[in-house]
PDB file of C-alpha atoms in Angstrom:
ATOM      1  CA  MET A  29      -3.235   8.002 -22.906  1.00 33.00           C
ATOM      2  CA  SER A  30      -3.923   4.377 -21.960  1.00 34.00           C
ATOM      3  CA  ALA A  31      -4.074   3.300 -25.617  1.00 33.00           C
ATOM      4  CA  SER A  32      -0.667   4.840 -26.266  1.00 30.00           C
ATOM      5  CA  PHE A  33       0.810   3.057 -23.285  1.00 30.00           C
ATOM      6  CA  SER A  34      -0.703  -0.288 -24.223  1.00 33.00           C
ATOM      7  CA  PHE A  35       0.912  -0.128 -27.644  1.00 32.00           C
ATOM      8  CA  SER A  36       4.366   0.735 -26.331  1.00 36.00           C
ATOM      9  CA  ARG A  37       4.199  -1.965 -23.671  1.00 35.00           C
ATOM     10  CA  ARG A  38       3.237  -4.658 -26.174  1.00 34.00           C
ATOM     11  CA  ASP A  39       6.046  -3.535 -28.448  1.00 36.00           C
ATOM     12  CA  LEU A  40       8.480  -3.715 -25.552  1.00 33.00           C
ATOM     13  CA  LEU A  41       7.399  -7.248 -24.658  1.00 35.00           C
ATOM     14  CA  ARG A  42       7.780  -8.375 -28.268  1.00 34.00           C
ATOM     15  CA  THR A  43      11.272  -6.958 -28.756  1.00 33.00           C
ATOM     16  CA  ALA A  44      12.989  -7.158 -25.357  1.00 37.00           C
ATOM     17  CA  ALA A  45      14.598 -10.517 -24.562  1.00 36.00           C
ATOM     18  CA  PRO A  46      14.258 -11.211 -20.816  1.00 36.00           C
ATOM     19  CA  VAL A  47      17.671 -12.421 -19.672  1.00 34.00           C
ATOM     20  CA  ALA A  48      16.462 -12.791 -16.087  1.00 39.00           C
ATOM     21  CA  THR A  49      13.113 -13.257 -14.418  1.00 39.00           C
ATOM     22  CA  ALA A  50      13.196  -9.788 -12.880  1.00 39.00           C
ATOM     23  CA  ALA A  51      13.517  -8.242 -16.317  1.00 40.00           C
ATOM     24  CA  MET A  52       9.949  -9.289 -17.083  1.00 43.00           C
ATOM     25  CA  PHE A  53       8.532  -6.740 -14.658  1.00 41.00           C
ATOM     26  CA  ALA A  54       8.197  -3.083 -15.625  1.00 41.00           C
ATOM     27  CA  PRO A  55       6.777  -0.028 -13.805  1.00 39.00           C
ATOM     28  CA  SER A  56       3.076   0.780 -13.968  1.00 39.00           C
ATOM     29  CA  ALA A  57       1.526   2.594 -16.884  1.00 36.00           C
ATOM     30  CA  PHE A  58       1.321   6.175 -15.796  1.00 34.00           C
ATOM     31  CA  ALA A  59       4.901   6.221 -14.485  1.00 33.00           C
ATOM     32  CA  TRP A  60       6.043   6.506 -18.100  1.00 32.00           C
ATOM     33  CA  GLN A  61       4.032   9.679 -18.622  1.00 38.00           C
ATOM     34  CA  SER A  62       4.682  11.611 -15.420  1.00 37.00           C
ATOM     35  CA  LYS A  63       7.650  13.563 -14.119  1.00 43.00           C
ATOM     36  CA  SER A  64       6.838  12.226 -10.657  1.00 48.00           C
ATOM     37  CA  LYS A  65       8.363   8.907  -9.653  1.00 89.00           C
ATOM     38  CA  ILE A  66       5.555   8.139  -7.207  1.00 95.00           C
ATOM     39  CA  LEU A  67       1.884   8.580  -8.077  1.00 97.00           C
ATOM     40  CA  ASN A  68      -0.520   8.600  -5.151  1.00 98.00           C
ATOM     41  CA  THR A  69      -3.739   6.596  -5.094  1.00 98.00           C
ATOM     42  CA  LEU A  70      -6.064   5.172  -2.438  1.00 98.00           C
ATOM     43  CA  LYS A  71      -8.749   2.552  -1.926  1.00 98.00           C
ATOM     44  CA  ILE A  72     -12.325   3.584  -2.773  1.00 98.00           C
ATOM     45  CA  GLY A  73     -13.462   2.323   0.638  1.00 98.00           C
ATOM     46  CA  MET A  74     -11.393   5.050   2.308  1.00 98.00           C
ATOM     47  CA  VAL A  75     -13.611   7.782   0.833  1.00 98.00           C
ATOM     48  CA  LYS A  76     -16.317   8.132   3.474  1.00 97.00           C
ATOM     49  CA  ILE A  77     -18.762  10.875   2.557  1.00 96.00           C
ATOM     50  CA  ASP A  78     -22.371  10.240   3.586  1.00 96.00           C
ATOM     51  CA  GLY A  79     -24.828  10.267   0.714  1.00 96.00           C
ATOM     52  CA  ALA A  80     -22.222  11.098  -1.923  1.00 97.00           C
ATOM     53  CA  SER A  81     -22.437   9.614  -5.399  1.00 98.00           C
ATOM     54  CA  LEU A  82     -19.441   7.927  -6.964  1.00 98.00           C
ATOM     55  CA  GLU A  83     -18.807  11.024  -9.062  1.00 98.00           C
ATOM     56  CA  GLU A  84     -18.905  13.226  -5.956  1.00 98.00           C
ATOM     57  CA  ARG A  85     -16.471  10.931  -4.158  1.00 98.00           C
ATOM     58  CA  PHE A  86     -14.127  11.001  -7.160  1.00 98.00           C
ATOM     59  CA  ARG A  87     -14.337  14.791  -7.248  1.00 98.00           C
ATOM     60  CA  VAL A  88     -13.314  15.079  -3.595  1.00 98.00           C
ATOM     61  CA  VAL A  89     -10.354  12.725  -4.139  1.00 98.00           C
ATOM     62  CA  LYS A  90      -9.281  14.761  -7.166  1.00 98.00           C
ATOM     63  CA  GLU A  91      -9.608  18.054  -5.259  1.00 98.00           C
ATOM     64  CA  VAL A  92      -7.505  16.704  -2.381  1.00 98.00           C
ATOM     65  CA  GLY A  93      -4.710  16.020  -4.872  1.00 98.00           C
ATOM     66  CA  PHE A  94      -4.599  12.257  -5.362  1.00 98.00           C
ATOM     67  CA  ASP A  95      -3.525  11.063  -8.816  1.00 98.00           C
ATOM     68  CA  GLY A  96      -5.871   8.084  -8.884  1.00 98.00           C
ATOM     69  CA  ILE A  97      -8.122   5.694  -7.036  1.00 98.00           C
ATOM     70  CA  GLU A  98      -8.470   1.906  -6.731  1.00 98.00           C
ATOM     71  CA  MET A  99     -11.908   0.342  -7.103  1.00 98.00           C
ATOM     72  CA  ASN A 100     -13.235  -3.082  -6.093  1.00 98.00           C
ATOM     73  CA  SER A 101     -14.222  -5.788  -8.564  1.00 98.00           C
ATOM     74  CA  PRO A 102     -16.350  -7.862  -8.939  1.00 98.00           C
ATOM     75  CA  GLY A 103     -19.056  -5.439  -7.867  1.00 97.00           C
ATOM     76  CA  MET A 104     -17.870  -2.309  -9.635  1.00 98.00           C
ATOM     77  CA  ASP A 105     -20.434  -0.637 -11.883  1.00 98.00           C
ATOM     78  CA  VAL A 106     -18.302  -0.152 -14.992  1.00 98.00           C
ATOM     79  CA  ALA A 107     -20.611   2.368 -16.662  1.00 98.00           C
ATOM     80  CA  GLU A 108     -20.932   4.485 -13.508  1.00 98.00           C
ATOM     81  CA  THR A 109     -17.173   4.364 -12.977  1.00 98.00           C
ATOM     82  CA  LYS A 110     -16.459   5.444 -16.553  1.00 98.00           C
ATOM     83  CA  ALA A 111     -18.883   8.342 -16.135  1.00 98.00           C
ATOM     84  CA  ALA A 112     -17.167   9.425 -12.904  1.00 98.00           C
ATOM     85  CA  ILE A 113     -13.767   9.273 -14.592  1.00 98.00           C
ATOM     86  CA  LYS A 114     -15.005  11.382 -17.512  1.00 98.00           C
ATOM     87  CA  ALA A 115     -16.645  13.939 -15.236  1.00 98.00           C
ATOM     88  CA  THR A 116     -13.720  14.406 -12.847  1.00 98.00           C
ATOM     89  CA  GLY A 117     -10.570  13.397 -14.704  1.00 98.00           C
ATOM     90  CA  LEU A 118      -9.576  11.104 -11.845  1.00 98.00           C
ATOM     91  CA  VAL A 119      -7.721   7.994 -12.991  1.00 98.00           C
ATOM     92  CA  VAL A 120      -8.706   4.498 -11.874  1.00 98.00           C
ATOM     93  CA  ASP A 121      -5.264   2.915 -11.767  1.00 98.00           C
ATOM     94  CA  GLY A 122      -6.400  -0.528 -10.618  1.00 98.00           C
ATOM     95  CA  THR A 123      -8.776  -2.597  -8.539  1.00 98.00           C
ATOM     96  CA  VAL A 124      -8.774  -4.885  -5.537  1.00 98.00           C
ATOM     97  CA  CYS A 125     -10.195  -8.337  -6.256  1.00 98.00           C
ATOM     98  CA  ALA A 126     -13.329  -8.367  -4.122  1.00 97.00           C
ATOM     99  CA  GLY A 127     -13.970 -11.348  -1.884  1.00 96.00           C
ATOM    100  CA  HIS A 128     -10.438 -12.755  -2.170  1.00 98.00           C
ATOM    101  CA  TRP A 129     -10.117 -13.290   1.589  1.00 97.00           C
ATOM    102  CA  GLY A 130     -13.189 -15.519   1.776  1.00 97.00           C
ATOM    103  CA  ILE A 131     -13.217 -17.047  -1.708  1.00 98.00           C
ATOM    104  CA  ARG A 132      -9.642 -18.235  -1.954  1.00 98.00           C
ATOM    105  CA  HIS A 133      -7.366 -19.804  -4.548  1.00 98.00           C
ATOM    106  CA  THR A 134      -5.834 -21.920  -1.752  1.00 98.00           C
ATOM    107  CA  SER A 135      -9.174 -23.462  -0.750  1.00 98.00           C
ATOM    108  CA  PRO A 136      -9.316 -27.278  -0.704  1.00 98.00           C
ATOM    109  CA  ASP A 137     -12.809 -27.006  -2.215  1.00 98.00           C
ATOM    110  CA  ALA A 138     -12.749 -27.124  -6.013  1.00 98.00           C
ATOM    111  CA  ALA A 139     -15.971 -25.124  -6.354  1.00 98.00           C
ATOM    112  CA  THR A 140     -14.549 -22.338  -4.186  1.00 98.00           C
ATOM    113  CA  ARG A 141     -11.383 -22.219  -6.291  1.00 98.00           C
ATOM    114  CA  ALA A 142     -13.494 -22.062  -9.464  1.00 98.00           C
ATOM    115  CA  LYS A 143     -15.396 -19.092  -8.036  1.00 98.00           C
ATOM    116  CA  ALA A 144     -12.115 -17.410  -7.030  1.00 98.00           C
ATOM    117  CA  LEU A 145     -10.891 -17.814 -10.610  1.00 98.00           C
ATOM    118  CA  GLU A 146     -14.141 -16.420 -12.000  1.00 98.00           C
ATOM    119  CA  ASN A 147     -13.868 -13.397  -9.696  1.00 98.00           C
ATOM    120  CA  LEU A 148     -10.297 -12.744 -10.788  1.00 98.00           C
ATOM    121  CA  LYS A 149     -11.223 -12.889 -14.469  1.00 98.00           C
ATOM    122  CA  ILE A 150     -14.151 -10.515 -13.930  1.00 98.00           C
ATOM    123  CA  ALA A 151     -11.835  -8.117 -12.095  1.00 98.00           C
ATOM    124  CA  LEU A 152      -9.291  -8.227 -14.926  1.00 98.00           C
ATOM    125  CA  ARG A 153     -11.924  -7.414 -17.546  1.00 98.00           C
ATOM    126  CA  ASP A 154     -13.627  -4.727 -15.440  1.00 98.00           C
ATOM    127  CA  THR A 155     -10.325  -3.048 -14.588  1.00 98.00           C
ATOM    128  CA  LYS A 156      -9.261  -2.974 -18.219  1.00 98.00           C
ATOM    129  CA  ALA A 157     -12.633  -1.474 -19.151  1.00 98.00           C
ATOM    130  CA  VAL A 158     -12.107   1.538 -16.854  1.00 98.00           C
ATOM    131  CA  GLY A 159      -8.465   2.098 -17.796  1.00 98.00           C
ATOM    132  CA  GLY A 160      -6.644   0.428 -14.911  1.00 98.00           C
ATOM    133  CA  ASP A 161      -3.736  -1.958 -15.258  1.00 98.00           C
ATOM    134  CA  THR A 162      -3.601  -4.044 -12.060  1.00 98.00           C
ATOM    135  CA  VAL A 163      -5.811  -6.295  -9.972  1.00 98.00           C
ATOM    136  CA  LEU A 164      -4.574  -6.626  -6.405  1.00 98.00           C
ATOM    137  CA  LEU A 165      -4.916 -10.205  -5.183  1.00 98.00           C
ATOM    138  CA  VAL A 166      -4.644 -11.950  -1.829  1.00 98.00           C
ATOM    139  CA  VAL A 167      -3.964 -15.501  -2.984  1.00 98.00           C
ATOM    140  CA  GLY A 168      -5.321 -17.340   0.063  1.00 98.00           C
ATOM    141  CA  LYS A 169      -4.668 -18.328   3.667  1.00 98.00           C
ATOM    142  CA  GLY A 170      -2.282 -20.685   5.386  1.00 98.00           C
ATOM    143  CA  GLU A 171      -5.138 -22.358   7.234  1.00 97.00           C
ATOM    144  CA  ASP A 172      -6.195 -24.060   3.982  1.00 98.00           C
ATOM    145  CA  GLY A 173      -3.460 -26.691   4.222  1.00 98.00           C
ATOM    146  CA  PRO A 174       0.293 -27.390   4.360  1.00 98.00           C
ATOM    147  CA  GLU A 175       2.351 -24.702   2.655  1.00 98.00           C
ATOM    148  CA  GLN A 176       3.526 -26.777  -0.299  1.00 98.00           C
ATOM    149  CA  GLU A 177      -0.001 -28.062  -0.912  1.00 98.00           C
ATOM    150  CA  ILE A 178      -1.675 -24.648  -0.961  1.00 98.00           C
ATOM    151  CA  TRP A 179       1.275 -23.204  -2.884  1.00 98.00           C
ATOM    152  CA  GLU A 180       0.755 -25.667  -5.739  1.00 98.00           C
ATOM    153  CA  ARG A 181      -3.038 -25.420  -5.536  1.00 98.00           C
ATOM    154  CA  SER A 182      -3.107 -21.637  -5.755  1.00 98.00           C
ATOM    155  CA  VAL A 183      -0.472 -21.387  -8.483  1.00 98.00           C
ATOM    156  CA  GLU A 184      -2.409 -23.887 -10.581  1.00 98.00           C
ATOM    157  CA  ASN A 185      -5.666 -21.957 -10.114  1.00 98.00           C
ATOM    158  CA  ILE A 186      -4.337 -18.429 -10.635  1.00 98.00           C
ATOM    159  CA  SER A 187      -2.361 -19.602 -13.677  1.00 98.00           C
ATOM    160  CA  LYS A 188      -5.668 -20.178 -15.443  1.00 98.00           C
ATOM    161  CA  ALA A 189      -6.219 -16.394 -15.408  1.00 98.00           C
ATOM    162  CA  VAL A 190      -2.722 -15.511 -16.630  1.00 98.00           C
ATOM    163  CA  PRO A 191      -3.467 -15.875 -20.376  1.00 98.00           C
ATOM    164  CA  LEU A 192      -6.350 -13.420 -20.000  1.00 98.00           C
ATOM    165  CA  ALA A 193      -4.148 -10.984 -18.063  1.00 98.00           C
ATOM    166  CA  GLU A 194      -1.490 -11.196 -20.777  1.00 98.00           C
ATOM    167  CA  GLU A 195      -4.072 -10.705 -23.523  1.00 98.00           C
ATOM    168  CA  LEU A 196      -5.450  -7.598 -21.781  1.00 98.00           C
ATOM    169  CA  ASN A 197      -1.986  -6.233 -20.935  1.00 98.00           C
ATOM    170  CA  MET A 198      -2.942  -6.367 -17.245  1.00 98.00           C
ATOM    171  CA  LYS A 199      -1.064  -7.406 -14.129  1.00 98.00           C
ATOM    172  CA  ILE A 200      -2.184  -9.662 -11.308  1.00 98.00           C
ATOM    173  CA  ALA A 201      -0.572  -7.879  -8.350  1.00 98.00           C
ATOM    174  CA  ILE A 202      -0.117 -10.224  -5.383  1.00 98.00           C
ATOM    175  CA  GLU A 203      -0.148  -8.444  -2.029  1.00 98.00           C
ATOM    176  CA  ASN A 204       1.950  -9.501   0.952  1.00 98.00           C
ATOM    177  CA  VAL A 205      -0.547  -9.734   3.794  1.00 98.00           C
ATOM    178  CA  TRP A 206      -0.962 -11.395   7.192  1.00 98.00           C
ATOM    179  CA  ASN A 207      -2.432 -14.575   5.735  1.00 98.00           C
ATOM    180  CA  GLN A 208      -0.020 -17.120   7.303  1.00 98.00           C
ATOM    181  CA  PHE A 209       1.427 -17.947   3.888  1.00 98.00           C
ATOM    182  CA  LEU A 210       4.953 -17.421   2.485  1.00 98.00           C
ATOM    183  CA  TYR A 211       6.260 -16.239   5.879  1.00 98.00           C
ATOM    184  CA  ASP A 212       6.220 -17.484   9.486  1.00 98.00           C
ATOM    185  CA  HIS A 213       3.369 -15.702  11.254  1.00 98.00           C
ATOM    186  CA  GLU A 214       4.757 -16.623  14.672  1.00 97.00           C
ATOM    187  CA  GLY A 215       8.337 -15.904  13.643  1.00 97.00           C
ATOM    188  CA  ASP A 216      10.750 -13.084  14.382  1.00 97.00           C
ATOM    189  CA  SER A 217      11.676  -9.897  12.526  1.00 97.00           C
ATOM    190  CA  ASN A 218      14.588 -11.427  10.603  1.00 97.00           C
ATOM    191  CA  GLN A 219      12.568 -13.070   7.835  1.00 98.00           C
ATOM    192  CA  SER A 220      13.227 -12.500   4.136  1.00 98.00           C
ATOM    193  CA  ALA A 221      11.039 -12.120   1.042  1.00 98.00           C
ATOM    194  CA  ASP A 222      12.636 -15.170  -0.618  1.00 98.00           C
ATOM    195  CA  LYS A 223       9.431 -17.251  -0.645  1.00 98.00           C
ATOM    196  CA  PHE A 224       7.495 -14.414  -2.264  1.00 98.00           C
ATOM    197  CA  VAL A 225      10.160 -14.240  -4.988  1.00 98.00           C
ATOM    198  CA  LYS A 226       9.931 -17.962  -5.658  1.00 98.00           C
ATOM    199  CA  TYR A 227       6.126 -17.869  -5.648  1.00 98.00           C
ATOM    200  CA  VAL A 228       5.847 -15.002  -8.141  1.00 98.00           C
ATOM    201  CA  ASP A 229       8.538 -16.466 -10.381  1.00 98.00           C
ATOM    202  CA  GLU A 230       6.691 -19.771 -10.576  1.00 98.00           C
ATOM    203  CA  PHE A 231       4.096 -18.112 -12.832  1.00 98.00           C
ATOM    204  CA  ASN A 232       6.867 -17.216 -15.289  1.00 97.00           C
ATOM    205  CA  SER A 233       4.814 -14.362 -16.696  1.00 98.00           C
ATOM    206  CA  PRO A 234       5.155 -10.576 -16.908  1.00 97.00           C
ATOM    207  CA  ALA A 235       1.451 -10.486 -16.006  1.00 98.00           C
ATOM    208  CA  VAL A 236       2.121 -11.535 -12.391  1.00 98.00           C
ATOM    209  CA  GLY A 237       3.939  -9.315  -9.913  1.00 98.00           C
ATOM    210  CA  MET A 238       3.653  -7.842  -6.429  1.00 98.00           C
ATOM    211  CA  GLN A 239       1.685  -4.957  -4.996  1.00 98.00           C
ATOM    212  CA  PHE A 240       4.126  -4.634  -2.125  1.00 98.00           C
ATOM    213  CA  ASP A 241       2.638  -3.364   1.120  1.00 98.00           C
ATOM    214  CA  ILE A 242       5.301  -1.292   2.872  1.00 98.00           C
ATOM    215  CA  GLY A 243       3.829  -1.684   6.347  1.00 98.00           C
ATOM    216  CA  ASN A 244       2.465  -5.211   6.386  1.00 98.00           C
ATOM    217  CA  HIS A 245       5.645  -7.186   7.035  1.00 97.00           C
ATOM    218  CA  TRP A 246       7.813  -4.692   8.931  1.00 98.00           C
ATOM    219  CA  LYS A 247       7.006  -6.849  11.964  1.00 98.00           C
ATOM    220  CA  TYR A 248       8.640  -9.819  10.249  1.00 98.00           C
ATOM    221  CA  GLY A 249      11.543  -8.398   8.275  1.00 98.00           C
ATOM    222  CA  ASN A 250      13.395  -5.330   7.081  1.00 98.00           C
ATOM    223  CA  THR A 251      11.161  -3.520   4.601  1.00 98.00           C
ATOM    224  CA  GLY A 252      14.019  -2.034   2.592  1.00 98.00           C
ATOM    225  CA  ASP A 253      15.636  -5.444   2.206  1.00 98.00           C
ATOM    226  CA  TRP A 254      12.340  -6.996   1.112  1.00 98.00           C
ATOM    227  CA  ILE A 255      12.038  -4.306  -1.563  1.00 98.00           C
ATOM    228  CA  ARG A 256      15.580  -4.995  -2.762  1.00 98.00           C
ATOM    229  CA  THR A 257      14.898  -8.744  -2.869  1.00 98.00           C
ATOM    230  CA  LEU A 258      11.610  -8.401  -4.753  1.00 98.00           C
ATOM    231  CA  GLY A 259      13.098  -5.851  -7.164  1.00 98.00           C
ATOM    232  CA  LYS A 260      11.247  -5.424 -10.446  1.00 97.00           C
ATOM    233  CA  ARG A 261       8.581  -7.871  -9.325  1.00 98.00           C
ATOM    234  CA  ILE A 262       7.075  -4.903  -7.471  1.00 98.00           C
ATOM    235  CA  VAL A 263       4.605  -3.292  -9.870  1.00 98.00           C
ATOM    236  CA  LYS A 264       2.766  -1.148  -7.302  1.00 98.00           C
ATOM    237  CA  LEU A 265       2.951  -0.246  -3.623  1.00 98.00           C
ATOM    238  CA  ASP A 266       0.540  -0.082  -0.705  1.00 98.00           C
ATOM    239  CA  SER A 267       1.344   2.218   2.178  1.00 98.00           C
ATOM    240  CA  LYS A 268       0.558   2.100   5.886  1.00 98.00           C
ATOM    241  CA  GLY A 269       2.516   2.510   9.104  1.00 98.00           C
ATOM    242  CA  PHE A 270       3.434  -0.068  11.722  1.00 98.00           C
ATOM    243  CA  SER A 271       4.991   0.077  15.171  1.00 98.00           C
ATOM    244  CA  ARG A 272       7.125  -2.869  16.222  1.00 97.00           C
ATOM    245  CA  ALA A 273       7.396  -1.289  19.669  1.00 97.00           C
ATOM    246  CA  ASN A 274       3.599  -1.311  20.113  1.00 97.00           C
ATOM    247  CA  ASN A 275       2.852  -4.250  17.785  1.00 97.00           C
ATOM    248  CA  ARG A 276       0.145  -2.394  15.864  1.00 98.00           C
ATOM    249  CA  PHE A 277      -0.570  -0.679  12.583  1.00 98.00           C
ATOM    250  CA  THR A 278      -0.401   3.113  12.538  1.00 98.00           C
ATOM    251  CA  LYS A 279      -0.983   6.102  10.323  1.00 97.00           C
ATOM    252  CA  ILE A 280       1.483   6.456   7.460  1.00 98.00           C
ATOM    253  CA  GLY A 281       4.697   7.909   8.856  1.00 97.00           C
ATOM    254  CA  GLU A 282       3.952   7.005  12.467  1.00 97.00           C
ATOM    255  CA  GLY A 283       5.438   3.925  14.111  1.00 97.00           C
ATOM    256  CA  ASP A 284       9.025   2.863  13.504  1.00 98.00           C
ATOM    257  CA  ILE A 285       9.325   1.823   9.838  1.00 98.00           C
ATOM    258  CA  ASP A 286      12.675   2.953   8.416  1.00 97.00           C
ATOM    259  CA  TRP A 287      11.251   5.187   5.677  1.00 97.00           C
ATOM    260  CA  LYS A 288      14.682   6.507   4.733  1.00 97.00           C
ATOM    261  CA  ASP A 289      15.779   2.972   3.882  1.00 97.00           C
ATOM    262  CA  VAL A 290      12.473   2.349   2.083  1.00 97.00           C
ATOM    263  CA  ARG A 291      13.130   5.357  -0.151  1.00 96.00           C
ATOM    264  CA  ALA A 292      16.702   4.221  -0.754  1.00 96.00           C
ATOM    265  CA  ALA A 293      15.567   0.706  -1.675  1.00 97.00           C
ATOM    266  CA  LEU A 294      12.915   1.988  -4.092  1.00 97.00           C
ATOM    267  CA  THR A 295      15.553   4.147  -5.761  1.00 95.00           C
ATOM    268  CA  GLU A 296      17.926   1.175  -6.012  1.00 96.00           C
ATOM    269  CA  ILE A 297      15.373  -1.001  -7.813  1.00 96.00           C
ATOM    270  CA  GLY A 298      14.312   1.898 -10.028  1.00 95.00           C
ATOM    271  CA  PHE A 299      10.698   1.884  -8.900  1.00 96.00           C
ATOM    272  CA  GLU A 300       8.397   4.417 -10.550  1.00 95.00           C
ATOM    273  CA  GLY A 301       4.640   4.154 -10.352  1.00 96.00           C
ATOM    274  CA  TRP A 302       1.616   3.968  -8.103  1.00 98.00           C
ATOM    275  CA  CYS A 303       1.484   3.870  -4.322  1.00 98.00           C
ATOM    276  CA  ALA A 304      -1.911   3.251  -2.701  1.00 98.00           C
ATOM    277  CA  ALA A 305      -2.862   4.338   0.796  1.00 98.00           C
ATOM    278  CA  GLU A 306      -4.435   1.501   2.778  1.00 98.00           C
ATOM    279  CA  VAL A 307      -5.347   3.105   6.101  1.00 98.00           C
ATOM    280  CA  GLY A 308      -8.407   4.446   7.835  1.00 97.00           C
ATOM    281  CA  GLY A 309     -10.177   6.951   5.637  1.00 98.00           C
ATOM    282  CA  GLY A 310     -12.756   9.657   6.095  1.00 98.00           C
ATOM    283  CA  GLY A 311     -13.858  12.907   4.522  1.00 97.00           C
ATOM    284  CA  LYS A 312     -11.892  15.567   2.681  1.00 98.00           C
ATOM    285  CA  GLU A 313      -9.834  16.676   5.680  1.00 98.00           C
ATOM    286  CA  ARG A 314      -8.768  13.156   6.607  1.00 98.00           C
ATOM    287  CA  LEU A 315      -7.923  12.271   2.997  1.00 98.00           C
ATOM    288  CA  ALA A 316      -5.771  15.399   2.745  1.00 98.00           C
ATOM    289  CA  GLU A 317      -3.919  14.242   5.870  1.00 98.00           C
ATOM    290  CA  VAL A 318      -3.344  10.806   4.323  1.00 98.00           C
ATOM    291  CA  LEU A 319      -1.944  12.341   1.133  1.00 98.00           C
ATOM    292  CA  ALA A 320       0.351  14.648   3.114  1.00 98.00           C
ATOM    293  CA  ASN A 321       1.666  11.647   5.054  1.00 98.00           C
ATOM    294  CA  MET A 322       2.287   9.747   1.823  1.00 98.00           C
ATOM    295  CA  LYS A 323       4.215  12.628   0.291  1.00 97.00           C
ATOM    296  CA  ARG A 324       6.251  13.151   3.434  1.00 96.00           C
ATOM    297  CA  THR A 325       7.310   9.507   3.742  1.00 97.00           C
ATOM    298  CA  LEU A 326       8.075   8.774   0.073  1.00 95.00           C
ATOM    299  CA  GLY A 327       8.984  12.234  -1.098  1.00 80.00           C
TER     300      GLY A 327
END
């Protein structure tokens, strides 16, 4: 399945002339092979079953009804993960780049940036090896310097991994997070996604896009409008709830996010692909609740 997709994607990139930056970004792999527009995945850290092996955790996720799971890399045991995939049939759709909050591409320290680059390259190779197509990346933190300085520093560093991502037919999926970068952390709820657009476009590569977190910036702007602005740059989604009224994150579907507008915006940009839960996890019962919330909010 993944080999067939890789071929068609390469062929598309060779023959399609991108007349606009947004045209470089296409939906995730398994969207092309499923009748469902949204495929549901979750972070491996959400699967909390005492004493369970990786295979046993995969089996529970599969039984609950998730379509896939996201692993962490560096740190993922590739052989063990492949064995769990083979035994359960659960897809690993992508990974989260481990350590990206502490070892940052925005760091003023050259050695730290070199380690961040090494981690990203390891994650790209590991993810490809287990059949995934994205590495979620937090690019850094605003505390590392003035915005323009850390913007240029991080783009320069991450760009060194882009040729590898292109070679592997992988995507570096930048997540919008509360990292005091590309938005005003002390600002109001009328902010736009314009800086994220400019940042992603600066890489000028189909290998760099967004893993847009639906809940993360509801406090700072209209989620539906951010989706419309980011458009085809969104290659995957993360899902959580948020309450502006109570100024806190919530379960998916709780709080006051305008999910109807979110669904409308995703339809408008033609999004099809993976959506990952990023909320508190637990055992089988809790994971089933998470999946039900995901299906209720996105349909």
